[in-house]
JSON list of C-alpha atoms in Angstrom, two decimals:
[
{"chain": "A", "resi": 122, "resn": "ASP", "atom": "CA", "xyz": [10.46, -5.67, 16.04]},
{"chain": "A", "resi": 123, "resn": "ALA", "atom": "CA", "xyz": [11.05, -7.73, 12.90]},
{"chain": "A", "resi": 124, "resn": "GLY", "atom": "CA", "xyz": [8.25, -6.05, 11.01]},
{"chain": "A", "resi": 125, "resn": "VAL", "atom": "CA", "xyz": [5.33, -7.78, 9.35]},
{"chain": "A", "resi": 126, "resn": "ILE", "atom": "CA", "xyz": [6.27, -11.33, 8.50]},
{"chain": "A", "resi": 127, "resn": "GLN", "atom": "CA", "xyz": [4.63, -13.19, 5.66]},
{"chain": "A", "resi": 128, "resn": "SER", "atom": "CA", "xyz": [5.04, -16.77, 4.56]},
{"chain": "A", "resi": 129, "resn": "PRO", "atom": "CA", "xyz": [5.67, -18.26, 2.17]},
{"chain": "A", "resi": 130, "resn": "ARG", "atom": "CA", "xyz": [7.53, -15.72, 0.04]},
{"chain": "A", "resi": 131, "resn": "HIS", "atom": "CA", "xyz": [6.76, -17.64, -3.11]},
{"chain": "A", "resi": 132, "resn": "GLU", "atom": "CA", "xyz": [4.09, -20.21, -3.85]},
{"chain": "A", "resi": 133, "resn": "VAL", "atom": "CA", "xyz": [3.50, -22.11, -7.05]},
{"chain": "A", "resi": 134, "resn": "THR", "atom": "CA", "xyz": [0.46, -24.32, -7.10]},
{"chain": "A", "resi": 135, "resn": "GLU", "atom": "CA", "xyz": [-1.79, -26.09, -9.54]},
{"chain": "A", "resi": 136, "resn": "MET", "atom": "CA", "xyz": [-5.23, -24.88, -10.36]},
{"chain": "A", "resi": 137, "resn": "GLY", "atom": "CA", "xyz": [-7.78, -26.33, -7.98]},
{"chain": "A", "resi": 138, "resn": "GLN", "atom": "CA", "xyz": [-5.42, -26.66, -5.05]},
{"chain": "A", "resi": 139, "resn": "GLU", "atom": "CA", "xyz": [-5.91, -24.92, -1.74]},
{"chain": "A", "resi": 140, "resn": "VAL", "atom": "CA", "xyz": [-3.48, -22.14, -0.91]},
{"chain": "A", "resi": 141, "resn": "THR", "atom": "CA", "xyz": [-2.90, -20.66, 2.53]},
{"chain": "A", "resi": 142, "resn": "LEU", "atom": "CA", "xyz": [-0.95, -17.47, 3.04]},
{"chain": "A", "resi": 143, "resn": "ARG", "atom": "CA", "xyz": [0.21, -16.52, 6.51]},
{"chain": "A", "resi": 144, "resn": "CYS", "atom": "CA", "xyz": [0.92, -13.23, 8.25]},
{"chain": "A", "resi": 145, "resn": "LYS", "atom": "CA", "xyz": [2.35, -12.18, 11.58]},
{"chain": "A", "resi": 146, "resn": "PRO", "atom": "CA", "xyz": [1.66, -8.49, 12.21]},
{"chain": "A", "resi": 147, "resn": "ILE", "atom": "CA", "xyz": [3.84, -6.12, 14.19]},
{"chain": "A", "resi": 148, "resn": "SER", "atom": "CA", "xyz": [3.32, -6.63, 17.90]},
{"chain": "A", "resi": 149, "resn": "GLY", "atom": "CA", "xyz": [0.95, -4.07, 19.35]},
{"chain": "A", "resi": 150, "resn": "HIS", "atom": "CA", "xyz": [-0.72, -3.22, 16.06]},
{"chain": "A", "resi": 151, "resn": "ASN", "atom": "CA", "xyz": [-4.51, -3.45, 16.17]},
{"chain": "A", "resi": 152, "resn": "SER", "atom": "CA", "xyz": [-5.32, -3.32, 12.49]},
{"chain": "A", "resi": 153, "resn": "LEU", "atom": "CA", "xyz": [-4.39, -5.87, 9.84]},
{"chain": "A", "resi": 154, "resn": "PHE", "atom": "CA", "xyz": [-4.91, -5.64, 6.12]},
{"chain": "A", "resi": 155, "resn": "TRP", "atom": "CA", "xyz": [-4.64, -8.10, 3.24]},
{"chain": "A", "resi": 156, "resn": "TYR", "atom": "CA", "xyz": [-3.92, -6.61, -0.17]},
{"chain": "A", "resi": 157, "resn": "ARG", "atom": "CA", "xyz": [-3.48, -8.08, -3.63]},
{"chain": "A", "resi": 158, "resn": "GLN", "atom": "CA", "xyz": [-1.28, -6.45, -6.25]},
{"chain": "A", "resi": 159, "resn": "THR", "atom": "CA", "xyz": [-1.42, -7.14, -9.97]},
{"chain": "A", "resi": 160, "resn": "MET", "atom": "CA", "xyz": [-0.21, -5.21, -12.96]},
{"chain": "A", "resi": 161, "resn": "MET", "atom": "CA", "xyz": [-3.73, -4.84, -14.29]},
{"chain": "A", "resi": 162, "resn": "ARG", "atom": "CA", "xyz": [-5.53, -3.79, -11.12]},
{"chain": "A", "resi": 163, "resn": "GLY", "atom": "CA", "xyz": [-2.80, -2.35, -8.95]},
{"chain": "A", "resi": 164, "resn": "LEU", "atom": "CA", "xyz": [-3.18, -2.60, -5.17]},
{"chain": "A", "resi": 165, "resn": "GLU", "atom": "CA", "xyz": [-6.54, -3.90, -3.99]},
{"chain": "A", "resi": 166, "resn": "LEU", "atom": "CA", "xyz": [-7.65, -4.17, -0.38]},
{"chain": "A", "resi": 167, "resn": "LEU", "atom": "CA", "xyz": [-9.12, -7.60, 0.18]},
{"chain": "A", "resi": 168, "resn": "ILE", "atom": "CA", "xyz": [-10.02, -7.50, 3.86]},
{"chain": "A", "resi": 169, "resn": "TYR", "atom": "CA", "xyz": [-9.33, -5.45, 6.95]},
{"chain": "A", "resi": 170, "resn": "PHE", "atom": "CA", "xyz": [-9.36, -6.61, 10.58]},
{"chain": "A", "resi": 171, "resn": "ASN", "atom": "CA", "xyz": [-9.47, -4.42, 13.66]},
{"chain": "A", "resi": 172, "resn": "ASN", "atom": "CA", "xyz": [-8.76, -6.07, 17.01]},
{"chain": "A", "resi": 173, "resn": "ASN", "atom": "CA", "xyz": [-8.97, -9.47, 15.27]},
{"chain": "A", "resi": 174, "resn": "VAL", "atom": "CA", "xyz": [-12.49, -8.79, 13.98]},
{"chain": "A", "resi": 175, "resn": "PRO", "atom": "CA", "xyz": [-13.12, -8.53, 10.23]},
{"chain": "A", "resi": 176, "resn": "ILE", "atom": "CA", "xyz": [-14.39, -5.02, 9.58]},
{"chain": "A", "resi": 177, "resn": "ASP", "atom": "CA", "xyz": [-14.55, -4.81, 5.82]},
{"chain": "A", "resi": 178, "resn": "ASP", "atom": "CA", "xyz": [-14.31, -7.81, 3.50]},
{"chain": "A", "resi": 179, "resn": "SER", "atom": "CA", "xyz": [-15.97, -6.16, 0.53]},
{"chain": "A", "resi": 180, "resn": "GLY", "atom": "CA", "xyz": [-12.77, -6.54, -1.45]},
{"chain": "A", "resi": 181, "resn": "MET", "atom": "CA", "xyz": [-12.68, -10.31, -1.22]},
{"chain": "A", "resi": 182, "resn": "PRO", "atom": "CA", "xyz": [-13.24, -11.34, -4.83]},
{"chain": "A", "resi": 183, "resn": "GLU", "atom": "CA", "xyz": [-15.48, -14.33, -4.25]},
{"chain": "A", "resi": 184, "resn": "ASP", "atom": "CA", "xyz": [-16.32, -17.17, -1.92]},
{"chain": "A", "resi": 185, "resn": "ARG", "atom": "CA", "xyz": [-13.14, -18.98, -2.82]},
{"chain": "A", "resi": 186, "resn": "PHE", "atom": "CA", "xyz": [-11.30, -16.46, -0.68]},
{"chain": "A", "resi": 187, "resn": "SER", "atom": "CA", "xyz": [-11.46, -16.52, 3.10]},
{"chain": "A", "resi": 188, "resn": "ALA", "atom": "CA", "xyz": [-9.43, -14.85, 5.83]},
{"chain": "A", "resi": 189, "resn": "LYS", "atom": "CA", "xyz": [-9.11, -15.44, 9.53]},
{"chain": "A", "resi": 190, "resn": "MET", "atom": "CA", "xyz": [-7.41, -13.78, 12.43]},
{"chain": "A", "resi": 191, "resn": "PRO", "atom": "CA", "xyz": [-7.62, -16.17, 15.38]},
{"chain": "A", "resi": 192, "resn": "ASN", "atom": "CA", "xyz": [-5.44, -13.95, 17.57]},
{"chain": "A", "resi": 193, "resn": "ALA", "atom": "CA", "xyz": [-3.57, -10.67, 17.54]},
{"chain": "A", "resi": 194, "resn": "SER", "atom": "CA", "xyz": [-0.39, -12.19, 16.20]},
{"chain": "A", "resi": 195, "resn": "PHE", "atom": "CA", "xyz": [-1.55, -14.33, 13.30]},
{"chain": "A", "resi": 196, "resn": "SER", "atom": "CA", "xyz": [-3.74, -14.16, 10.24]},
{"chain": "A", "resi": 197, "resn": "THR", "atom": "CA", "xyz": [-4.33, -16.39, 7.25]},
{"chain": "A", "resi": 198, "resn": "LEU", "atom": "CA", "xyz": [-5.70, -15.84, 3.78]},
{"chain": "A", "resi": 199, "resn": "LYS", "atom": "CA", "xyz": [-6.97, -18.97, 2.11]},
{"chain": "A", "resi": 200, "resn": "ILE", "atom": "CA", "xyz": [-7.91, -19.57, -1.51]},
{"chain": "A", "resi": 201, "resn": "GLN", "atom": "CA", "xyz": [-9.84, -22.73, -2.24]},
{"chain": "A", "resi": 202, "resn": "PRO", "atom": "CA", "xyz": [-9.90, -23.75, -5.02]},
{"chain": "A", "resi": 203, "resn": "SER", "atom": "CA", "xyz": [-7.21, -21.63, -6.58]},
{"chain": "A", "resi": 204, "resn": "GLU", "atom": "CA", "xyz": [-7.42, -20.42, -10.19]},
{"chain": "A", "resi": 205, "resn": "PRO", "atom": "CA", "xyz": [-4.79, -18.99, -12.55]},
{"chain": "A", "resi": 206, "resn": "ARG", "atom": "CA", "xyz": [-6.37, -15.54, -12.27]},
{"chain": "A", "resi": 207, "resn": "ASP", "atom": "CA", "xyz": [-5.50, -15.53, -8.58]},
{"chain": "A", "resi": 208, "resn": "SER", "atom": "CA", "xyz": [-1.84, -15.22, -9.52]},
{"chain": "A", "resi": 209, "resn": "ALA", "atom": "CA", "xyz": [-0.60, -12.02, -7.87]},
{"chain": "A", "resi": 210, "resn": "VAL", "atom": "CA", "xyz": [1.50, -10.68, -5.05]},
{"chain": "A", "resi": 211, "resn": "TYR", "atom": "CA", "xyz": [-0.41, -10.76, -1.78]},
{"chain": "A", "resi": 212, "resn": "PHE", "atom": "CA", "xyz": [0.61, -8.31, 0.90]},
{"chain": "A", "resi": 213, "resn": "CYS", "atom": "CA", "xyz": [-0.22, -8.25, 4.56]},
{"chain": "A", "resi": 214, "resn": "ALA", "atom": "CA", "xyz": [0.07, -4.96, 6.43]},
{"chain": "A", "resi": 215, "resn": "SER", "atom": "CA", "xyz": [-0.54, -3.85, 9.99]},
{"chain": "A", "resi": 216, "resn": "SER", "atom": "CA", "xyz": [-0.97, -0.55, 11.81]},
{"chain": "A", "resi": 217, "resn": "PHE", "atom": "CA", "xyz": [-1.86, 0.83, 15.21]},
{"chain": "A", "resi": 218, "resn": "GLY", "atom": "CA", "xyz": [-5.22, 1.86, 13.85]},
{"chain": "A", "resi": 219, "resn": "PRO", "atom": "CA", "xyz": [-7.12, 2.51, 10.65]},
{"chain": "A", "resi": 220, "resn": "ILE", "atom": "CA", "xyz": [-5.88, 6.10, 10.31]},
{"chain": "A", "resi": 221, "resn": "GLU", "atom": "CA", "xyz": [-2.28, 5.32, 11.12]},
{"chain": "A", "resi": 222, "resn": "GLU", "atom": "CA", "xyz": [0.41, 4.40, 8.65]},
{"chain": "A", "resi": 223, "resn": "ALA", "atom": "CA", "xyz": [0.44, 0.76, 7.66]},
{"chain": "A", "resi": 224, "resn": "PHE", "atom": "CA", "xyz": [3.61, -1.28, 7.52]},
{"chain": "A", "resi": 225, "resn": "PHE", "atom": "CA", "xyz": [3.78, -3.97, 4.90]},
{"chain": "A", "resi": 226, "resn": "GLY", "atom": "CA", "xyz": [5.28, -7.41, 4.80]},
{"chain": "A", "resi": 227, "resn": "GLN", "atom": "CA", "xyz": [7.46, -8.49, 1.93]},
{"chain": "A", "resi": 228, "resn": "GLY", "atom": "CA", "xyz": [4.57, -10.14, 0.17]},
{"chain": "A", "resi": 229, "resn": "THR", "atom": "CA", "xyz": [3.80, -13.60, -1.12]},
{"chain": "A", "resi": 230, "resn": "ARG", "atom": "CA", "xyz": [4.14, -14.09, -4.85]},
{"chain": "A", "resi": 231, "resn": "LEU", "atom": "CA", "xyz": [1.47, -16.62, -5.80]},
{"chain": "A", "resi": 232, "resn": "THR", "atom": "CA", "xyz": [1.51, -18.38, -9.14]},
{"chain": "A", "resi": 233, "resn": "VAL", "atom": "CA", "xyz": [-1.35, -20.69, -10.02]},
{"chain": "A", "resi": 234, "resn": "VAL", "atom": "CA", "xyz": [-0.67, -22.84, -13.06]},
{"chain": "B", "resi": 209, "resn": "ALA", "atom": "CA", "xyz": [-16.06, 9.40, -3.69]},
{"chain": "B", "resi": 210, "resn": "GLN", "atom": "CA", "xyz": [-12.36, 9.53, -3.00]},
{"chain": "B", "resi": 211, "resn": "LYS", "atom": "CA", "xyz": [-9.80, 9.31, -5.74]},
{"chain": "B", "resi": 212, "resn": "VAL", "atom": "CA", "xyz": [-6.04, 9.64, -6.10]},
{"chain": "B", "resi": 213, "resn": "THR", "atom": "CA", "xyz": [-4.45, 10.51, -9.43]},
{"chain": "B", "resi": 214, "resn": "GLN", "atom": "CA", "xyz": [-0.80, 10.07, -10.22]},
{"chain": "B", "resi": 215, "resn": "ALA", "atom": "CA", "xyz": [-0.70, 11.27, -13.79]},
{"chain": "B", "resi": 216, "resn": "GLN", "atom": "CA", "xyz": [2.95, 10.45, -14.35]},
{"chain": "B", "resi": 217, "resn": "THR", "atom": "CA", "xyz": [3.17, 6.79, -15.22]},
{"chain": "B", "resi": 218, "resn": "GLU", "atom": "CA", "xyz": [6.94, 6.77, -15.56]},
{"chain": "B", "resi": 219, "resn": "ILE", "atom": "CA", "xyz": [9.69, 9.32, -15.06]},
{"chain": "B", "resi": 220, "resn": "SER", "atom": "CA", "xyz": [13.29, 8.88, -16.07]},
{"chain": "B", "resi": 221, "resn": "VAL", "atom": "CA", "xyz": [16.04, 11.25, -14.94]},
{"chain": "B", "resi": 222, "resn": "VAL", "atom": "CA", "xyz": [19.79, 11.22, -14.68]},
{"chain": "B", "resi": 223, "resn": "GLU", "atom": "CA", "xyz": [21.35, 10.82, -11.28]},
{"chain": "B", "resi": 224, "resn": "LYS", "atom": "CA", "xyz": [21.71, 14.02, -9.25]},
{"chain": "B", "resi": 225, "resn": "GLU", "atom": "CA", "xyz": [18.77, 15.69, -10.95]},
{"chain": "B", "resi": 226, "resn": "ASP", "atom": "CA", "xyz": [15.84, 16.83, -8.86]},
{"chain": "B", "resi": 227, "resn": "VAL", "atom": "CA", "xyz": [12.52, 15.16, -9.61]},
{"chain": "B", "resi": 228, "resn": "THR", "atom": "CA", "xyz": [8.95, 15.84, -8.51]},
{"chain": "B", "resi": 229, "resn": "LEU", "atom": "CA", "xyz": [6.24, 13.21, -8.40]},
{"chain": "B", "resi": 230, "resn": "ASP", "atom": "CA", "xyz": [2.73, 14.59, -8.62]},
{"chain": "B", "resi": 231, "resn": "CYS", "atom": "CA", "xyz": [-0.27, 13.46, -6.61]},
{"chain": "B", "resi": 232, "resn": "VAL", "atom": "CA", "xyz": [-3.73, 14.96, -6.93]},
{"chain": "B", "resi": 233, "resn": "TYR", "atom": "CA", "xyz": [-6.59, 13.78, -4.77]},
{"chain": "B", "resi": 234, "resn": "GLU", "atom": "CA", "xyz": [-10.35, 14.14, -4.53]},
{"chain": "B", "resi": 235, "resn": "THR", "atom": "CA", "xyz": [-12.36, 13.87, -1.36]},
{"chain": "B", "resi": 236, "resn": "ARG", "atom": "CA", "xyz": [-15.44, 15.33, 0.28]},
{"chain": "B", "resi": 237, "resn": "ASP", "atom": "CA", "xyz": [-14.01, 14.78, 3.74]},
{"chain": "B", "resi": 238, "resn": "THR", "atom": "CA", "xyz": [-12.75, 17.69, 5.81]},
{"chain": "B", "resi": 239, "resn": "THR", "atom": "CA", "xyz": [-10.50, 15.37, 7.78]},
{"chain": "B", "resi": 240, "resn": "TYR", "atom": "CA", "xyz": [-8.38, 13.02, 5.75]},
{"chain": "B", "resi": 241, "resn": "TYR", "atom": "CA", "xyz": [-4.89, 11.58, 5.57]},
{"chain": "B", "resi": 242, "resn": "LEU", "atom": "CA", "xyz": [-2.37, 11.44, 2.77]},
{"chain": "B", "resi": 243, "resn": "PHE", "atom": "CA", "xyz": [0.46, 8.98, 2.41]},
{"chain": "B", "resi": 244, "resn": "TRP", "atom": "CA", "xyz": [3.41, 8.18, 0.20]},
{"chain": "B", "resi": 245, "resn": "TYR", "atom": "CA", "xyz": [4.87, 4.71, -0.14]},
{"chain": "B", "resi": 246, "resn": "LYS", "atom": "CA", "xyz": [7.90, 3.46, -2.05]},
{"chain": "B", "resi": 247, "resn": "GLN", "atom": "CA", "xyz": [8.07, 0.09, -3.78]},
{"chain": "B", "resi": 248, "resn": "PRO", "atom": "CA", "xyz": [11.65, -0.70, -4.84]},
{"chain": "B", "resi": 249, "resn": "PRO", "atom": "CA", "xyz": [12.42, -3.46, -7.35]},
{"chain": "B", "resi": 250, "resn": "SER", "atom": "CA", "xyz": [12.65, -5.94, -4.49]},
{"chain": "B", "resi": 251, "resn": "GLY", "atom": "CA", "xyz": [8.89, -5.58, -4.13]},
{"chain": "B", "resi": 252, "resn": "GLU", "atom": "CA", "xyz": [8.20, -4.54, -0.56]},
{"chain": "B", "resi": 253, "resn": "LEU", "atom": "CA", "xyz": [6.12, -1.45, 0.18]},
{"chain": "B", "resi": 254, "resn": "VAL", "atom": "CA", "xyz": [7.93, 1.07, 2.33]},
{"chain": "B", "resi": 255, "resn": "PHE", "atom": "CA", "xyz": [6.10, 3.79, 4.22]},
{"chain": "B", "resi": 256, "resn": "LEU", "atom": "CA", "xyz": [7.52, 7.29, 3.61]},
{"chain": "B", "resi": 257, "resn": "ILE", "atom": "CA", "xyz": [5.15, 9.85, 5.08]},
{"chain": "B", "resi": 258, "resn": "ARG", "atom": "CA", "xyz": [1.67, 10.44, 6.50]},
{"chain": "B", "resi": 259, "resn": "ARG", "atom": "CA", "xyz": [0.01, 13.83, 6.53]},
{"chain": "B", "resi": 260, "resn": "ASN", "atom": "CA", "xyz": [-3.32, 14.92, 7.97]},
{"chain": "B", "resi": 261, "resn": "SER", "atom": "CA", "xyz": [-5.51, 17.46, 6.25]},
{"chain": "B", "resi": 262, "resn": "PHE", "atom": "CA", "xyz": [-5.00, 20.10, 8.93]},
{"chain": "B", "resi": 263, "resn": "ASP", "atom": "CA", "xyz": [-1.26, 20.21, 8.57]},
{"chain": "B", "resi": 264, "resn": "GLU", "atom": "CA", "xyz": [-0.23, 22.01, 5.40]},
{"chain": "B", "resi": 265, "resn": "GLN", "atom": "CA", "xyz": [3.34, 22.58, 6.41]},
{"chain": "B", "resi": 266, "resn": "ASN", "atom": "CA", "xyz": [5.84, 21.25, 3.96]},
{"chain": "B", "resi": 267, "resn": "GLU", "atom": "CA", "xyz": [7.93, 18.37, 5.19]},
{"chain": "B", "resi": 268, "resn": "ILE", "atom": "CA", "xyz": [11.59, 17.74, 4.52]},
{"chain": "B", "resi": 269, "resn": "SER", "atom": "CA", "xyz": [13.44, 14.56, 5.33]},
{"chain": "B", "resi": 270, "resn": "GLY", "atom": "CA", "xyz": [16.94, 14.49, 3.95]},
{"chain": "B", "resi": 271, "resn": "ARG", "atom": "CA", "xyz": [16.70, 14.58, 0.17]},
{"chain": "B", "resi": 272, "resn": "TYR", "atom": "CA", "xyz": [12.94, 14.02, 0.29]},
{"chain": "B", "resi": 273, "resn": "SER", "atom": "CA", "xyz": [10.40, 16.80, 0.59]},
{"chain": "B", "resi": 274, "resn": "TRP", "atom": "CA", "xyz": [6.63, 16.97, 0.35]},
{"chain": "B", "resi": 275, "resn": "ASN", "atom": "CA", "xyz": [4.45, 19.89, -0.68]},
{"chain": "B", "resi": 276, "resn": "PHE", "atom": "CA", "xyz": [0.87, 19.68, 0.52]},
{"chain": "B", "resi": 277, "resn": "GLN", "atom": "CA", "xyz": [-1.51, 22.25, -0.98]},
{"chain": "B", "resi": 278, "resn": "LYS", "atom": "CA", "xyz": [-5.17, 21.96, -0.11]},
{"chain": "B", "resi": 279, "resn": "SER", "atom": "CA", "xyz": [-6.06, 24.74, -2.56]},
{"chain": "B", "resi": 280, "resn": "THR", "atom": "CA", "xyz": [-5.03, 22.52, -5.46]},
{"chain": "B", "resi": 281, "resn": "SER", "atom": "CA", "xyz": [-5.71, 19.17, -3.72]},
{"chain": "B", "resi": 282, "resn": "SER", "atom": "CA", "xyz": [-2.15, 18.13, -4.30]},
{"chain": "B", "resi": 283, "resn": "PHE", "atom": "CA", "xyz": [0.48, 16.35, -2.26]},
{"chain": "B", "resi": 284, "resn": "ASN", "atom": "CA", "xyz": [3.60, 16.33, -4.38]},
{"chain": "B", "resi": 285, "resn": "PHE", "atom": "CA", "xyz": [6.86, 14.58, -3.57]},
{"chain": "B", "resi": 286, "resn": "THR", "atom": "CA", "xyz": [10.27, 15.91, -4.55]},
{"chain": "B", "resi": 287, "resn": "ILE", "atom": "CA", "xyz": [13.55, 14.07, -4.47]},
{"chain": "B", "resi": 288, "resn": "THR", "atom": "CA", "xyz": [16.56, 16.36, -4.52]},
{"chain": "B", "resi": 289, "resn": "ALA", "atom": "CA", "xyz": [19.85, 15.19, -6.00]},
{"chain": "B", "resi": 290, "resn": "SER", "atom": "CA", "xyz": [18.37, 11.84, -7.01]},
{"chain": "B", "resi": 291, "resn": "GLN", "atom": "CA", "xyz": [20.35, 8.65, -6.65]},
{"chain": "B", "resi": 292, "resn": "VAL", "atom": "CA", "xyz": [20.12, 5.30, -8.41]},
{"chain": "B", "resi": 293, "resn": "VAL", "atom": "CA", "xyz": [18.78, 3.77, -5.18]},
{"chain": "B", "resi": 294, "resn": "ASP", "atom": "CA", "xyz": [15.75, 6.03, -5.49]},
{"chain": "B", "resi": 295, "resn": "SER", "atom": "CA", "xyz": [14.59, 4.00, -8.47]},
{"chain": "B", "resi": 296, "resn": "ALA", "atom": "CA", "xyz": [11.25, 2.53, -7.48]},
{"chain": "B", "resi": 297, "resn": "VAL", "atom": "CA", "xyz": [7.52, 2.83, -7.94]},
{"chain": "B", "resi": 298, "resn": "TYR", "atom": "CA", "xyz": [6.07, 5.51, -5.70]},
{"chain": "B", "resi": 299, "resn": "PHE", "atom": "CA", "xyz": [2.48, 5.39, -4.56]},
{"chain": "B", "resi": 300, "resn": "CYS", "atom": "CA", "xyz": [0.36, 8.20, -3.16]},
{"chain": "B", "resi": 301, "resn": "ALA", "atom": "CA", "xyz": [-2.65, 7.19, -1.08]},
{"chain": "B", "resi": 302, "resn": "LEU", "atom": "CA", "xyz": [-5.57, 8.81, 0.72]},
{"chain": "B", "resi": 303, "resn": "SER", "atom": "CA", "xyz": [-7.83, 7.76, 3.56]},
{"chain": "B", "resi": 304, "resn": "GLY", "atom": "CA", "xyz": [-10.80, 9.37, 5.23]},
{"chain": "B", "resi": 305, "resn": "VAL", "atom": "CA", "xyz": [-14.32, 8.87, 6.44]},
{"chain": "B", "resi": 306, "resn": "ASP", "atom": "CA", "xyz": [-15.59, 8.58, 2.89]},
{"chain": "B", "resi": 307, "resn": "SER", "atom": "CA", "xyz": [-13.52, 5.43, 2.37]},
{"chain": "B", "resi": 308, "resn": "ASN", "atom": "CA", "xyz": [-14.15, 4.13, 5.87]},
{"chain": "B", "resi": 309, "resn": "TYR", "atom": "CA", "xyz": [-10.49, 4.97, 6.46]},
{"chain": "B", "resi": 310, "resn": "GLN", "atom": "CA", "xyz": [-9.32, 2.45, 3.90]},
{"chain": "B", "resi": 311, "resn": "LEU", "atom": "CA", "xyz": [-6.38, 3.52, 1.78]},
{"chain": "B", "resi": 312, "resn": "ILE", "atom": "CA", "xyz": [-7.33, 4.72, -1.70]},
{"chain": "B", "resi": 313, "resn": "TRP", "atom": "CA", "xyz": [-4.25, 4.22, -3.82]},
{"chain": "B", "resi": 314, "resn": "GLY", "atom": "CA", "xyz": [-2.96, 6.05, -6.84]},
{"chain": "B", "resi": 315, "resn": "ALA", "atom": "CA", "xyz": [-1.73, 3.98, -9.76]},
{"chain": "B", "resi": 316, "resn": "GLY", "atom": "CA", "xyz": [1.88, 4.71, -8.89]},
{"chain": "B", "resi": 317, "resn": "THR", "atom": "CA", "xyz": [4.72, 6.47, -10.68]},
{"chain": "B", "resi": 318, "resn": "LYS", "atom": "CA", "xyz": [7.70, 4.44, -11.78]},
{"chain": "B", "resi": 319, "resn": "LEU", "atom": "CA", "xyz": [10.85, 6.46, -11.21]},
{"chain": "B", "resi": 320, "resn": "ILE", "atom": "CA", "xyz": [14.00, 5.47, -13.06]},
{"chain": "B", "resi": 321, "resn": "ILE", "atom": "CA", "xyz": [17.25, 7.09, -12.04]},
{"chain": "B", "resi": 322, "resn": "LYS", "atom": "CA", "xyz": [19.99, 6.56, -14.60]},
{"chain": "B", "resi": 323, "resn": "PRO", "atom": "CA", "xyz": [23.63, 6.65, -13.49]}
]
């Protein structure tokens, strides 16, 4: 398996624009996680899906953020409208279950100017 | 509430030295899981080990070893004969019922191995 695949690797966008980050989890994994990493706040869990259903979205910062998982092999994280403070590295991770080890994608480095 | 403390913000050693990264955790759960991840300069997060609370045996994998002690709520990570390629940020994490099995992350320890 190729591992968790995220796209794009880098994204630079202007404030106010919509940004969509994409993730393909490892085949067979039932849990999918979106994280954000910044120097100031470290790693933050944004949302967690189990069997394509959002289980915990308490980490989503505000209504500008939304995430979907239409099927077991694809998830998106959307920010609309984007703001400079959204600049961070966004990681997607997947696992066989919530207590199993999670495997991370290479991340998307988002810069909002 | 669950908490993970990695008190060492940054450690710098010379290649071939042994180095231990500390991890102290807090939890009210009786069943919980502990993890270590490595984040090299390239940025990806690499899984190293997962341990459940009922297994206190020390683990060794090549130059890496882990010491889990429930009595001191610690899960320390030792690299023997360190190499430059070990330079990275290392994260300790905890999950359990109290966190709805979400990973609670430590702040990370930046390890610098000098040649």
